[in-house]
Coordinates of C-alpha atoms (C1' of nucleotides) in Angstrom, one line a residue:
Chain A
M260 CA -25.0 -41.0 5.6
P261 CA -22.8 -38.7 3.6
D262 CA -19.3 -37.8 4.6
S263 CA -20.3 -34.6 6.3
A264 CA -22.1 -36.4 9.0
I265 CA -19.2 -38.7 9.8
R266 CA -16.1 -36.7 8.9
P267 CA -15.0 -33.8 11.0
R268 CA -16.4 -30.6 9.6
K269 CA -13.3 -28.6 10.2
E270 CA -10.5 -30.1 8.1
F271 CA -8.1 -27.2 7.6
G272 CA -8.7 -24.9 10.4
K273 CA -9.9 -24.8 14.0
T274 CA -12.9 -22.6 13.1
I275 CA -15.6 -23.3 10.5
A276 CA -15.0 -19.9 9.0
A277 CA -11.3 -20.6 8.5
D278 CA -12.1 -24.0 7.0
I279 CA -14.6 -22.6 4.5
T280 CA -12.1 -19.9 3.6
H281 CA -9.6 -22.6 2.7
R282 CA -12.0 -24.7 0.8
L283 CA -13.5 -21.9 -1.1
R284 CA -10.1 -20.5 -1.9
E285 CA -9.1 -23.8 -3.5
E286 CA -12.3 -24.0 -5.5
I287 CA -11.8 -20.5 -6.8
I288 CA -8.2 -21.2 -7.7
A289 CA -9.2 -24.4 -9.5
C290 CA -11.9 -22.5 -11.4
A291 CA -14.5 -24.8 -10.0
V292 CA -16.5 -21.6 -9.8
A293 CA -16.1 -19.4 -12.8
P294 CA -14.5 -16.0 -12.6
G295 CA -17.1 -13.2 -12.2
E296 CA -19.7 -15.6 -11.1
P297 CA -22.0 -14.3 -8.3
L298 CA -21.5 -16.0 -4.9
R299 CA -25.0 -16.1 -3.5
F300 CA -25.6 -17.0 0.1
D301 CA -28.4 -19.6 -0.6
V302 CA -26.1 -21.6 -2.8
L303 CA -23.1 -21.3 -0.5
R304 CA -25.2 -22.2 2.4
E305 CA -26.3 -25.4 0.9
R306 CA -22.9 -26.3 -0.5
F307 CA -20.9 -25.6 2.7
G308 CA -23.6 -26.1 5.3
A309 CA -22.8 -23.0 7.2
S310 CA -24.7 -19.9 8.2
F311 CA -24.8 -16.5 6.6
T312 CA -22.4 -14.8 8.9
T313 CA -19.9 -17.6 8.8
L314 CA -19.9 -17.5 5.1
R315 CA -19.7 -13.8 5.1
E316 CA -16.5 -13.9 7.2
A317 CA -14.9 -16.3 4.7
L318 CA -15.8 -14.2 1.8
T319 CA -14.5 -11.1 3.4
A320 CA -11.1 -12.8 4.0
L321 CA -11.0 -14.0 0.4
A322 CA -11.9 -10.5 -0.8
A323 CA -8.8 -9.2 1.0
E324 CA -6.7 -11.7 -0.9
G325 CA -8.1 -10.6 -4.2
L326 CA -9.8 -13.8 -5.1
V327 CA -13.3 -12.5 -4.3
D328 CA -14.9 -9.2 -5.3
A329 CA -17.1 -7.6 -2.6
Q330 CA -19.8 -5.3 -4.0
E331 CA -21.2 -3.5 -1.0
Q332 CA -24.9 -4.2 -0.5
R333 CA -24.9 -6.3 -3.6
G334 CA -23.1 -9.3 -2.4
F335 CA -19.9 -11.1 -3.5
R336 CA -18.7 -12.6 -6.7
V337 CA -15.6 -14.5 -7.8
A338 CA -13.0 -12.0 -8.8
P339 CA -13.2 -11.4 -12.5
V340 CA -10.2 -12.2 -14.8
S341 CA -8.7 -9.9 -17.4
R342 CA -5.5 -9.4 -19.4
Q343 CA -4.8 -6.4 -17.4
D344 CA -5.1 -8.3 -14.1
L345 CA -2.9 -11.1 -15.5
T346 CA -0.3 -8.7 -16.5
E347 CA -0.3 -7.0 -13.1
V348 CA -0.1 -10.2 -11.2
T349 CA 2.7 -11.4 -13.4
D350 CA 4.7 -8.2 -13.1
A351 CA 4.2 -8.1 -9.3
R352 CA 5.2 -11.8 -9.0
V353 CA 8.4 -11.2 -11.0
L354 CA 9.3 -8.1 -8.9
I355 CA 8.9 -9.9 -5.6
E356 CA 9.9 -13.4 -6.4
V357 CA 13.2 -12.2 -8.0
E358 CA 14.0 -10.3 -4.8
L359 CA 13.1 -13.2 -2.6
I360 CA 15.1 -15.8 -4.5
R361 CA 18.1 -13.5 -4.2
R362 CA 17.7 -13.2 -0.5
A363 CA 17.0 -16.9 -0.1
I364 CA 20.2 -17.8 -2.0
E365 CA 22.2 -15.5 0.1
K366 CA 20.7 -16.6 3.5
G367 CA 19.7 -20.2 2.8
D368 CA 21.2 -22.8 5.2
D369 CA 21.4 -26.6 5.0
D370 CA 17.8 -27.0 5.9
W371 CA 16.8 -24.7 3.0
E372 CA 18.9 -26.7 0.5
I373 CA 17.3 -29.9 1.8
A374 CA 13.8 -28.5 1.5
V375 CA 14.4 -27.3 -2.1
I376 CA 15.9 -30.7 -3.1
S377 CA 13.3 -32.8 -1.4
T378 CA 10.3 -30.8 -2.6
L379 CA 11.6 -31.0 -6.1
H380 CA 12.1 -34.7 -5.8
R381 CA 8.5 -35.3 -4.7
L382 CA 7.3 -33.1 -7.6
K383 CA 9.3 -35.2 -10.1
R384 CA 8.0 -38.4 -8.6
I385 CA 4.4 -37.3 -9.0
E386 CA 5.1 -36.2 -12.6
Q387 CA 6.6 -39.6 -13.5
R388 CA 3.6 -41.4 -12.1
D389 CA 1.2 -39.5 -14.2
P390 CA 2.7 -37.1 -16.8
E391 CA -0.5 -36.1 -18.5
H392 CA -2.5 -33.3 -16.8
P393 CA -0.6 -32.1 -13.8
L394 CA -3.0 -29.3 -12.9
R395 CA -5.8 -31.9 -12.6
D396 CA -3.8 -33.8 -9.9
P397 CA -4.3 -32.2 -6.5
E398 CA -1.1 -33.8 -5.3
W399 CA 0.9 -32.3 -8.1
K400 CA -0.5 -28.9 -7.3
I401 CA 0.4 -29.2 -3.7
A402 CA 3.9 -30.4 -4.5
H403 CA 4.4 -27.7 -7.1
R404 CA 3.3 -25.0 -4.7
Q405 CA 5.6 -26.4 -2.0
F406 CA 8.6 -26.5 -4.3
H407 CA 8.3 -22.8 -5.2
Q408 CA 7.5 -22.0 -1.6
A409 CA 10.7 -23.8 -0.5
L410 CA 12.8 -21.9 -3.0
V411 CA 12.1 -18.6 -1.3
S412 CA 11.4 -19.8 2.2
A413 CA 14.8 -18.7 3.5
C414 CA 14.4 -15.1 2.4
G415 CA 13.9 -14.0 6.0
S416 CA 10.7 -11.9 5.4
A417 CA 7.4 -13.3 6.5
T418 CA 5.8 -10.2 5.2
L419 CA 7.0 -10.6 1.7
L420 CA 6.4 -14.4 1.8
A421 CA 2.7 -13.7 2.6
I422 CA 2.4 -11.3 -0.3
R423 CA 4.2 -13.7 -2.6
A424 CA 1.8 -16.5 -1.6
E425 CA -1.3 -14.4 -2.4
L426 CA 0.1 -13.5 -5.8
F427 CA 1.0 -17.2 -6.4
D428 CA -2.6 -18.2 -5.7
R429 CA -4.0 -15.5 -8.1
A430 CA -1.6 -16.7 -10.8
E431 CA -2.5 -20.3 -10.3
R432 CA -6.1 -19.5 -11.0
Y433 CA -5.0 -18.2 -14.4
R434 CA -3.1 -21.4 -15.0
H435 CA -6.2 -23.4 -14.3
L436 CA -8.1 -21.2 -16.6
S437 CA -6.0 -22.1 -19.6
A438 CA -5.4 -25.7 -18.6
N439 CA -8.5 -27.0 -20.4
F440 CA -7.4 -25.4 -23.6
R441 CA -3.6 -25.9 -23.6
P442 CA -2.7 -28.8 -25.8
R443 CA 0.2 -30.0 -23.7
P444 CA 2.2 -28.7 -20.8
R445 CA 5.6 -27.5 -21.8
D446 CA 8.7 -28.9 -20.1
K447 CA 8.2 -27.7 -16.6
A448 CA 10.1 -30.5 -15.1
G449 CA 13.3 -29.3 -16.8
E450 CA 12.7 -25.8 -15.8
H451 CA 12.2 -26.7 -12.2
Q452 CA 15.3 -28.8 -12.2
A453 CA 17.4 -26.0 -13.6
I454 CA 16.0 -23.5 -11.1
M455 CA 16.9 -25.9 -8.3
Q456 CA 20.4 -26.3 -9.5
A457 CA 21.0 -22.6 -9.9
A458 CA 19.7 -22.0 -6.4
I459 CA 21.7 -24.8 -4.7
S460 CA 24.9 -23.7 -6.5
R461 CA 24.2 -20.2 -5.2
N462 CA 24.1 -18.8 -8.7
A463 CA 21.7 -15.9 -7.9
D464 CA 21.8 -14.2 -11.3
L465 CA 21.0 -17.4 -13.1
A466 CA 18.3 -18.4 -10.7
V467 CA 16.7 -15.0 -11.0
Q468 CA 16.8 -15.2 -14.8
L469 CA 15.3 -18.7 -14.8
I470 CA 12.5 -17.8 -12.3
E471 CA 11.6 -14.7 -14.3
A472 CA 11.4 -16.7 -17.5
H473 CA 9.4 -19.4 -15.8
I474 CA 6.8 -16.9 -14.5
R475 CA 6.6 -15.0 -17.7
S476 CA 6.3 -17.9 -20.0
T477 CA 3.6 -19.4 -17.9
A478 CA 1.7 -16.1 -18.2
D479 CA 2.3 -16.0 -21.9
N480 CA 0.9 -19.5 -22.2
V481 CA -2.3 -18.4 -20.4
A482 CA -2.7 -15.3 -22.6
T483 CA -2.3 -17.5 -25.6
Y484 CA -4.6 -20.4 -24.8
A485 CA -7.1 -18.6 -22.6
G486 CA -7.1 -15.3 -24.3
H487 CA -10.7 -15.7 -25.4
L488 CA -11.7 -16.0 -21.8
L489 CA -9.9 -12.9 -20.8
D490 CA -11.4 -10.6 -23.4
A491 CA -15.0 -11.7 -23.0
E492 CA -16.7 -9.5 -20.4
Chain B
M184 CA -33.5 6.7 6.3
P185 CA -34.4 9.2 9.0
D186 CA -31.9 7.5 11.3
S187 CA -29.0 8.4 9.0
A188 CA -30.1 12.0 8.9
I189 CA -29.8 12.3 12.6
R190 CA -26.9 10.1 13.4
P191 CA -25.1 8.5 10.5
R192 CA -24.0 5.1 11.6
K193 CA -22.2 4.4 8.4
E194 CA -19.7 7.1 7.7
F195 CA -17.1 5.5 5.5
G196 CA -18.8 2.6 3.9
K197 CA -22.2 1.5 2.8
T198 CA -22.2 -1.4 5.2
I199 CA -21.7 -1.3 8.9
A200 CA -19.0 -3.9 8.7
A201 CA -17.0 -1.8 6.2
D202 CA -17.4 1.3 8.3
I203 CA -16.2 -0.4 11.4
T204 CA -13.3 -1.9 9.5
H205 CA -12.3 1.6 8.5
R206 CA -12.7 3.1 11.9
L207 CA -10.9 0.3 13.7
R208 CA -8.1 0.5 11.1
E209 CA -7.5 4.1 11.9
E210 CA -7.5 3.5 15.6
I211 CA -4.9 0.8 15.3
I212 CA -2.7 2.8 13.0
A213 CA -2.9 5.7 15.4
C214 CA -2.0 3.4 18.3
A215 CA -5.2 4.4 20.1
V216 CA -5.3 0.7 20.9
A217 CA -1.9 -0.7 21.9
P218 CA 0.0 -3.3 19.9
G219 CA -0.7 -6.8 21.2
E220 CA -3.7 -5.7 23.1
P221 CA -6.6 -8.2 23.0
L222 CA -9.7 -7.1 21.1
R223 CA -12.6 -8.5 23.1
F224 CA -16.0 -8.6 21.7
D225 CA -17.8 -7.1 24.7
V226 CA -15.5 -4.1 24.6
L227 CA -15.8 -3.7 20.8
R228 CA -19.5 -4.2 21.0
E229 CA -20.0 -1.3 23.4
R230 CA -17.5 0.9 21.6
F231 CA -18.9 0.4 18.1
G232 CA -22.4 -0.5 18.8
A233 CA -22.4 -3.5 16.5
S234 CA -23.1 -7.2 16.9
F235 CA -20.6 -10.0 17.3
T236 CA -20.7 -11.2 13.7
T237 CA -20.4 -7.7 12.2
L238 CA -17.4 -7.1 14.4
R239 CA -16.0 -10.4 13.4
E240 CA -16.1 -9.6 9.8
A241 CA -14.3 -6.3 10.4
L242 CA -11.6 -8.1 12.4
T243 CA -11.2 -10.7 9.7
A244 CA -10.6 -8.1 7.1
L245 CA -8.0 -6.3 9.3
A246 CA -6.3 -9.6 10.0
A247 CA -5.8 -10.0 6.3
E248 CA -4.2 -6.6 6.2
G249 CA -1.7 -7.5 8.9
L250 CA -3.1 -5.0 11.4
V251 CA -4.9 -7.6 13.5
D252 CA -3.7 -11.0 14.7
A253 CA -6.3 -13.7 14.6
Q254 CA -5.8 -16.5 17.1
E255 CA -8.2 -19.2 16.3
Q256 CA -10.6 -20.0 19.1
R257 CA -8.9 -17.5 21.2
G258 CA -10.1 -14.3 19.7
F259 CA -8.3 -11.4 18.1
R260 CA -5.6 -8.9 19.2
V261 CA -3.9 -5.9 17.8
A262 CA -1.0 -7.1 15.7
P263 CA 2.1 -7.0 17.9
V264 CA 5.1 -4.8 16.9
S265 CA 8.7 -5.9 16.8
R266 CA 12.1 -4.8 15.3
Q267 CA 11.9 -7.7 13.0
D268 CA 8.5 -6.7 11.7
L269 CA 9.6 -3.1 11.3
T270 CA 12.5 -4.2 9.3
E271 CA 10.4 -6.4 7.1
V272 CA 7.8 -3.7 6.5
T273 CA 10.6 -1.2 5.7
D274 CA 12.4 -3.4 3.3
A275 CA 9.2 -4.4 1.5
R276 CA 8.1 -0.8 1.2
V277 CA 11.5 0.1 -0.3
L278 CA 11.3 -2.7 -2.8
I279 CA 7.8 -1.9 -4.0
E280 CA 7.8 1.9 -3.7
V281 CA 11.0 2.2 -5.6
E282 CA 9.6 0.2 -8.5
L283 CA 6.3 2.1 -8.5
I284 CA 7.9 5.5 -8.5
R285 CA 9.9 4.5 -11.5
R286 CA 6.8 3.3 -13.3
A287 CA 4.9 6.4 -12.3
I288 CA 7.6 8.7 -13.6
E289 CA 7.7 6.8 -16.8
K290 CA 3.9 6.7 -17.4
G291 CA 2.6 9.7 -15.5
D292 CA 0.6 12.2 -17.5
D293 CA -0.5 15.8 -16.9
D294 CA -3.1 14.7 -14.4
W295 CA -0.5 12.8 -12.4
E296 CA 1.8 15.9 -12.3
I297 CA -1.1 18.0 -11.1
A298 CA -2.1 15.5 -8.4
V299 CA 1.5 15.4 -7.1
I300 CA 1.9 19.1 -7.1
S301 CA -1.5 19.8 -5.5
T302 CA -1.3 17.2 -2.8
L303 CA 2.1 18.5 -1.8
H304 CA 0.8 22.0 -1.8
R305 CA -2.0 21.0 0.6
L306 CA 0.5 19.2 2.8
K307 CA 2.7 22.2 3.0
R308 CA -0.2 24.5 3.8
I309 CA -1.2 22.3 6.7
E310 CA 2.3 22.2 8.0
Q311 CA 2.6 26.0 7.9
R312 CA -0.6 26.3 9.9
D313 CA 0.6 24.1 12.7
P314 CA 4.2 23.0 12.4
E315 CA 4.3 21.2 15.8
H316 CA 3.1 17.7 15.9
P317 CA 2.0 16.7 12.4
L318 CA 1.0 13.1 13.3
R319 CA -1.4 14.4 15.9
D320 CA -3.3 16.3 13.2
P321 CA -5.7 14.1 11.3
E322 CA -5.7 16.5 8.3
W323 CA -1.9 16.3 8.0
K324 CA -2.0 12.5 8.1
I325 CA -4.6 12.4 5.3
A326 CA -2.7 14.9 3.3
H327 CA 0.6 13.1 3.8
R328 CA -1.0 9.8 2.8
Q329 CA -2.5 11.4 -0.3
F330 CA 0.8 12.9 -1.4
H331 CA 2.7 9.7 -1.3
Q332 CA -0.3 7.9 -2.9
A333 CA -0.3 10.5 -5.7
L334 CA 3.4 10.0 -6.4
V335 CA 2.9 6.4 -7.3
S336 CA -0.7 6.5 -8.5
A337 CA 0.3 6.6 -12.2
C338 CA 2.3 3.3 -12.0
G339 CA -0.4 1.4 -13.8
S340 CA -0.8 -1.5 -11.4
A341 CA -3.8 -1.6 -9.0
T342 CA -2.4 -4.8 -7.6
L343 CA 0.9 -3.3 -6.5
L344 CA -0.9 -0.1 -5.3
A345 CA -3.0 -2.2 -3.0
I346 CA 0.0 -3.9 -1.6
R347 CA 1.8 -0.6 -1.2
A348 CA -1.2 0.9 0.7
E349 CA -1.2 -2.0 3.2
L350 CA 2.5 -1.6 3.9
F351 CA 2.1 2.1 4.2
D352 CA -0.5 1.7 6.9
R353 CA 1.6 -0.8 8.8
A354 CA 4.5 1.6 8.6
E355 CA 2.4 4.5 9.7
R356 CA 1.5 2.6 12.9
Y357 CA 5.2 2.5 13.8
R358 CA 5.5 6.2 13.1
H359 CA 2.7 6.9 15.6
L360 CA 4.4 4.5 18.1
S361 CA 7.5 6.7 18.1
A362 CA 5.7 10.0 17.8
N363 CA 5.2 10.4 21.5
F364 CA 8.9 10.0 22.2
R365 CA 10.5 11.8 19.3
P366 CA 11.6 15.2 20.4
R367 CA 10.9 16.9 17.1
P368 CA 10.1 15.9 13.6
R369 CA 13.0 16.2 11.1
D370 CA 12.7 18.2 8.0
K371 CA 10.1 16.3 6.2
A372 CA 8.8 19.3 4.3
G373 CA 12.1 19.6 2.5
E374 CA 12.2 15.9 1.7
H375 CA 8.8 15.9 0.2
Q376 CA 9.6 19.0 -1.8
A377 CA 12.7 17.4 -3.2
I378 CA 10.9 14.1 -4.0
M379 CA 8.2 16.1 -5.8
Q380 CA 10.7 18.0 -7.9
A381 CA 12.6 14.9 -8.8
A382 CA 9.4 13.2 -9.9
I383 CA 8.0 16.1 -11.9
S384 CA 11.3 16.6 -13.7
R385 CA 11.3 12.9 -14.5
N386 CA 14.6 12.2 -12.7
A387 CA 13.8 8.6 -11.8
D388 CA 17.1 7.7 -10.3
L389 CA 17.1 10.7 -8.0
A390 CA 13.5 10.2 -7.0
V391 CA 14.2 6.6 -6.2
Q392 CA 17.2 7.6 -4.1
L393 CA 15.2 10.2 -2.2
I394 CA 12.2 7.9 -1.6
E395 CA 14.4 5.1 -0.3
A396 CA 16.2 7.5 2.1
H397 CA 12.9 8.9 3.2
I398 CA 11.5 5.5 4.0
R399 CA 14.6 4.2 5.7
S400 CA 15.3 7.3 7.8
T401 CA 11.7 7.3 9.0
A402 CA 12.2 3.6 10.1
D403 CA 15.5 4.5 11.7
N404 CA 13.8 7.2 13.7
V405 CA 11.2 4.8 14.9
A406 CA 13.9 2.2 15.9
T407 CA 15.8 5.0 17.8
Y408 CA 13.0 6.6 19.7
A409 CA 10.6 3.7 20.1
G410 CA 13.2 1.0 20.5
H411 CA 12.1 0.2 24.1
L412 CA 8.6 -0.5 22.9
L413 CA 9.9 -2.9 20.2
D414 CA 12.0 -5.0 22.5
A415 CA 9.5 -5.4 25.3
E416 CA 7.6 -8.5 24.3
Chain C
dC212 C1' 3.0 -29.2 48.4
dC213 C1' 2.3 -30.5 43.7
dA214 C1' 0.1 -32.7 39.5
dG215 C1' -3.9 -33.8 37.4
dA216 C1' -8.8 -34.0 36.9
dC217 C1' -12.9 -31.7 37.4
dT218 C1' -16.1 -27.7 37.7
dA219 C1' -17.5 -23.1 37.0
dT220 C1' -16.9 -19.0 34.5
dA221 C1' -15.5 -16.1 30.7
dT222 C1' -15.1 -15.6 25.8
dT223 C1' -15.4 -16.8 21.3
dT224 C1' -17.9 -18.8 17.5
dT225 C1' -22.0 -20.2 15.1
dC226 C1' -26.7 -20.1 14.0
dG227 C1' -31.2 -18.7 11.8
dA228 C1' -34.6 -15.2 12.3
dA229 C1' -35.5 -10.4 11.3
dA230 C1' -34.4 -5.9 9.2
dA231 C1' -32.4 -3.4 5.4
dT232 C1' -31.5 -3.0 0.8
dC233 C1' -31.6 -3.9 -4.0
dA234 C1' -33.7 -5.6 -8.5
dT235 C1' -37.8 -6.3 -11.1
dA236 C1' -42.3 -5.9 -12.8
dC237 C1' -46.3 -3.4 -12.9
dC238 C1' -49.2 0.6 -13.5
dG239 C1' -50.7 5.1 -14.6
dT240 C1' -49.7 9.3 -17.0
dT241 C1' -48.0 12.0 -20.7
Chain D
dA273 C1' -44.4 3.9 -26.8
dA274 C1' -41.6 6.2 -23.2
dC275 C1' -41.0 7.7 -18.7
dG276 C1' -41.3 7.9 -13.6
dG277 C1' -42.9 6.2 -9.7
dT278 C1' -44.4 2.3 -6.7
dA279 C1' -45.3 -2.2 -5.0
dT280 C1' -43.3 -6.8 -4.8
dG281 C1' -40.1 -10.4 -4.5
dA282 C1' -35.3 -11.6 -4.1
dT283 C1' -31.0 -11.0 -1.7
dT284 C1' -27.9 -9.2 1.4
dT285 C1' -26.8 -7.5 5.9
dT286 C1' -27.4 -7.2 10.8
dC287 C1' -28.8 -8.8 15.2
dG288 C1' -28.7 -11.3 19.8
dA289 C1' -29.5 -15.8 21.5
dA290 C1' -27.5 -20.3 21.8
dA291 C1' -23.6 -23.6 21.2
dA292 C1' -18.8 -24.5 21.4
dT293 C1' -14.5 -23.7 23.3
dA294 C1' -11.0 -21.8 26.3
dT295 C1' -9.5 -20.1 30.9
dA296 C1' -9.5 -19.9 35.8
dG297 C1' -10.4 -21.9 40.0
dT298 C1' -11.2 -25.8 43.1
dC299 C1' -10.6 -30.1 44.8
dT300 C1' -8.5 -34.6 45.5
dG301 C1' -5.0 -38.1 45.8
dG302 C1' -0.3 -38.8 46.0

DNA sequence: CCAGACTATATTTTCGAAAATCATACCGTT
DNA sequence: AACGGTATGATTTTCGAAAATATAGTCTGG
């Protein structure tokens, strides 16, 4: 018997819909389903083993996050990618992340410092273990996400954190898009280390400068190595 | 086809789910259903004449917008209100709106100027007609929303405009919350006029200053006159 | 009288059939 | 051949019954 018969069906949420939302989100971010590709119910039904309405609920939630494009009466598709969208997501991320890092540095307590340091430590450990293709490693992705999350977690605004998280996901999809074409990842480890140090030493201006450069250079990389995918269609 | 001619079930969207999403959103913003109130399917079913799954889809969409609170396996409820949430929404609005007004002033073309002027004109006309309780007048609400939308529409970022729209809705719910207790609206007409003039004359710094004051004073008003509703639970 | 287990009821969540809608191919006419 | 309309098949959307889960109420043993 395959896993689905033995393993619990709901891994990430209490409801099947929430679980499928989570799984499909990860697949879209990882570009396991191509941008712009139609999401037909027959296919999804077989893949996720859920019914029409449950899938519909998941797709509706992802549409609100900007990862899925709902075309009324004509179904859903994976949100398309474009240079314009990449630019918008990048600019929005800079605007919000810069503000949040300032607030976090101002408000962060001991627990925040510990979270920043420990998440970076885990990230570096994973990078040491397998320094080749970080985006292919699910553990690296989680650790990377958690480090950036930890940096701003003390900002004091759940509202802005939620918006930041959505934008992070949308940006991560672009990183995956270019991962297959990028010859070699640049020195992210050093950048993360520098950001952490600036944050912990409460040097807000420096941290802001580093974060902005980090975000923008990632986006530039995507535009360079996945440009052909952004122009087509 | 004949059904829609007699009694159009779908007013705002092509699908029933999208229509209910829209109608329920307006009801929540207008505080026709109280913050924190449970949204039970029996009740919604009778009220909107739709089935479980269709309602579920609408509630999921509104949960993603922050107007509904989804409690897994325990149904949905109208998103609660609090001082903390009001502060977060206000701060987030200032952060984003200030940036967007700057971009709009920089990029806005003739069409933008026309949109700003004409939406303000309509707003003032409605205010002249019935200057008493603007928030009770659906037309005023729409015109007010459209004026503020027009101001930033030329910013060039659909992504940030969508985020801004969500925050605007969440803030509008707080305005409605305090509307019943506020003795008399302050001089909004004058503020709108001043914002428009600053924008059209491309005085970005002044426009930013006025917008921020506009947003914050509205929030202060809510905190003053609806404070008792924010502390209770 | 209380804590915990059990039962009954209320409510949410999920399912697959059925209705509605869209896309395509076909046909007849000009 | 080009065009417009229509039938056909594919796909989405909606429905209400059925399953799963939570909540309230009851009972029992201590």
